PDB file of C-alpha atoms and ligand atoms in Angstrom:
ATOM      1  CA  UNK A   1       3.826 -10.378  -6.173  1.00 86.00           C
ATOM      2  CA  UNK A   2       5.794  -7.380  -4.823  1.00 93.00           C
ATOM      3  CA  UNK A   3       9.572  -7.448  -5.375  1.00 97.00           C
ATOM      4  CA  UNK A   4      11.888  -5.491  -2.682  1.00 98.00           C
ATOM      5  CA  UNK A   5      13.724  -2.500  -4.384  1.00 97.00           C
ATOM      6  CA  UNK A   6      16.160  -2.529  -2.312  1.00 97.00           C
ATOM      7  CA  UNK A   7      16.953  -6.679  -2.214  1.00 98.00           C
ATOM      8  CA  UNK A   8      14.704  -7.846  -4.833  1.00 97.00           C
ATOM      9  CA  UNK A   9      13.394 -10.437  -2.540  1.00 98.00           C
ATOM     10  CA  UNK A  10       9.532 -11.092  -3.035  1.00 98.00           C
ATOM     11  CA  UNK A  11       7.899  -9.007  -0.060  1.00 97.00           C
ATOM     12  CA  UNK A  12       5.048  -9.890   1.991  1.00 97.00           C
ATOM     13  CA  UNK A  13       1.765  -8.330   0.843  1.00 94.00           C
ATOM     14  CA  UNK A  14      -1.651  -7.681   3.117  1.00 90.00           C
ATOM     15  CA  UNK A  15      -0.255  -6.053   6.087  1.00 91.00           C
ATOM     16  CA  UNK A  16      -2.676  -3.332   6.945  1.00 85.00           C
ATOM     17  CA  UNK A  17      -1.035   0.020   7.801  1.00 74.00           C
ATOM     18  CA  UNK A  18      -2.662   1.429  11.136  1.00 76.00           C
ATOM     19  CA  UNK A  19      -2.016   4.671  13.087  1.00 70.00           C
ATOM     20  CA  UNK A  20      -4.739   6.491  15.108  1.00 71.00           C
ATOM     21  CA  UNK A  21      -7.815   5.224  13.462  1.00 67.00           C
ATOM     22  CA  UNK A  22      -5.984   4.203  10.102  1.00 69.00           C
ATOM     23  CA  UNK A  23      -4.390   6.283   7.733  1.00 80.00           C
ATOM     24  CA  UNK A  24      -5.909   7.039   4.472  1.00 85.00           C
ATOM     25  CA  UNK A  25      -4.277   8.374   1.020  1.00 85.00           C
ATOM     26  CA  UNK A  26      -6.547  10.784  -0.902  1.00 85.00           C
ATOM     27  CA  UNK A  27      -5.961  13.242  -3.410  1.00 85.00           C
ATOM     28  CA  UNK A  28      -5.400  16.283  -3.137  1.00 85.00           C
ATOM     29  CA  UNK A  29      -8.604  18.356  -4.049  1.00 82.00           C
ATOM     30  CA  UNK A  30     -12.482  17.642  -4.818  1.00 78.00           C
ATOM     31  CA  UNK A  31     -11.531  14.212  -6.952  1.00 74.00           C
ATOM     32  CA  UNK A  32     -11.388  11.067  -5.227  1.00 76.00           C
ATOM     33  CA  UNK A  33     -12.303   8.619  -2.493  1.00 85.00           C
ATOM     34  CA  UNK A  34      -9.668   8.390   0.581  1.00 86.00           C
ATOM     35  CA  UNK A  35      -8.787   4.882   0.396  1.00 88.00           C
ATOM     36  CA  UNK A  36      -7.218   2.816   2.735  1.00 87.00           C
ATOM     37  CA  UNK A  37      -3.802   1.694   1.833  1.00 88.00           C
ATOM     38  CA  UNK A  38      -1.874  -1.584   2.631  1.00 90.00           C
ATOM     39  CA  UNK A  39       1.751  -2.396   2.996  1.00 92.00           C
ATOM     40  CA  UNK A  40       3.962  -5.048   1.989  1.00 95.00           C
ATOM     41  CA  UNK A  41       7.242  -5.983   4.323  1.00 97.00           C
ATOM     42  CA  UNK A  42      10.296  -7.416   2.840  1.00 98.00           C
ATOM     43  CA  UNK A  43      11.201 -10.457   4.644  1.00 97.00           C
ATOM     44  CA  UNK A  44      15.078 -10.080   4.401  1.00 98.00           C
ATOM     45  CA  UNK A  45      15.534  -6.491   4.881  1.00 98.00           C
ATOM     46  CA  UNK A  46      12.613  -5.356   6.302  1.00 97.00           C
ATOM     47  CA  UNK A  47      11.334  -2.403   3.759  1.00 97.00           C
ATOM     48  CA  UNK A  48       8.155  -1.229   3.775  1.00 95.00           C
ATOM     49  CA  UNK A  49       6.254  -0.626   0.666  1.00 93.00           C
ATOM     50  CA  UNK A  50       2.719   1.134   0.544  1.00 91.00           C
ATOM     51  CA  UNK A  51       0.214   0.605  -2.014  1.00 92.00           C
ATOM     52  CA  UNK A  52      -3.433   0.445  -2.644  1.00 90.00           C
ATOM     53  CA  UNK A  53      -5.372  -2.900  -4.051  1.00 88.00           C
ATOM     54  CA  UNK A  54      -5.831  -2.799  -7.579  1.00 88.00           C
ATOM     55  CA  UNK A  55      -9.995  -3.003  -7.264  1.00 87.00           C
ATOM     56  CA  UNK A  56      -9.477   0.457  -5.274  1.00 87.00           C
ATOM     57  CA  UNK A  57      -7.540   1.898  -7.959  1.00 86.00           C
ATOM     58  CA  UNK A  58      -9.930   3.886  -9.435  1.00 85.00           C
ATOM     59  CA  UNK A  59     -12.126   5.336  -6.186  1.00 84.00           C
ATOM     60  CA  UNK A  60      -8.289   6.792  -5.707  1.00 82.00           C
ATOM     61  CA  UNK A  61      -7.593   8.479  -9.104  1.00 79.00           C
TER      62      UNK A  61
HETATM   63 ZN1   ZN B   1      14.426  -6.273   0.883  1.00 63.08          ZN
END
């Protein structure tokens, strides 16, 4: 579970982040698989917080 670091109030997790076909993080470079990354929103103060699902870790790195 995701803590706020701004509140420290447990954040929602499994919102998919979406612009104009979905953005992807990649790095930068030959290495690596763009992946997808999700976002979690904090309930009381409404921070967003990117990450990427720990399976996808490694097409990522
Ligand atoms: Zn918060």
């Amino acid at each position: 579970m995701r803590k706020c670091i701004r509140c420290g109030a447990e954040m929602e997790e499994d919102f998919v982040f979406t612009g104009a076909g979905g953005n992807v993080i990649r790095k930068k470079g030959l290495g690596g698989k763009a992946v997808y990354p999700k976002a979690a929103v904090c309930p009381m103060c409404g921070e967003i917080s990117l990450y990427v699902d720990e399976e996808k870790l490694n097409k990522l790195m």
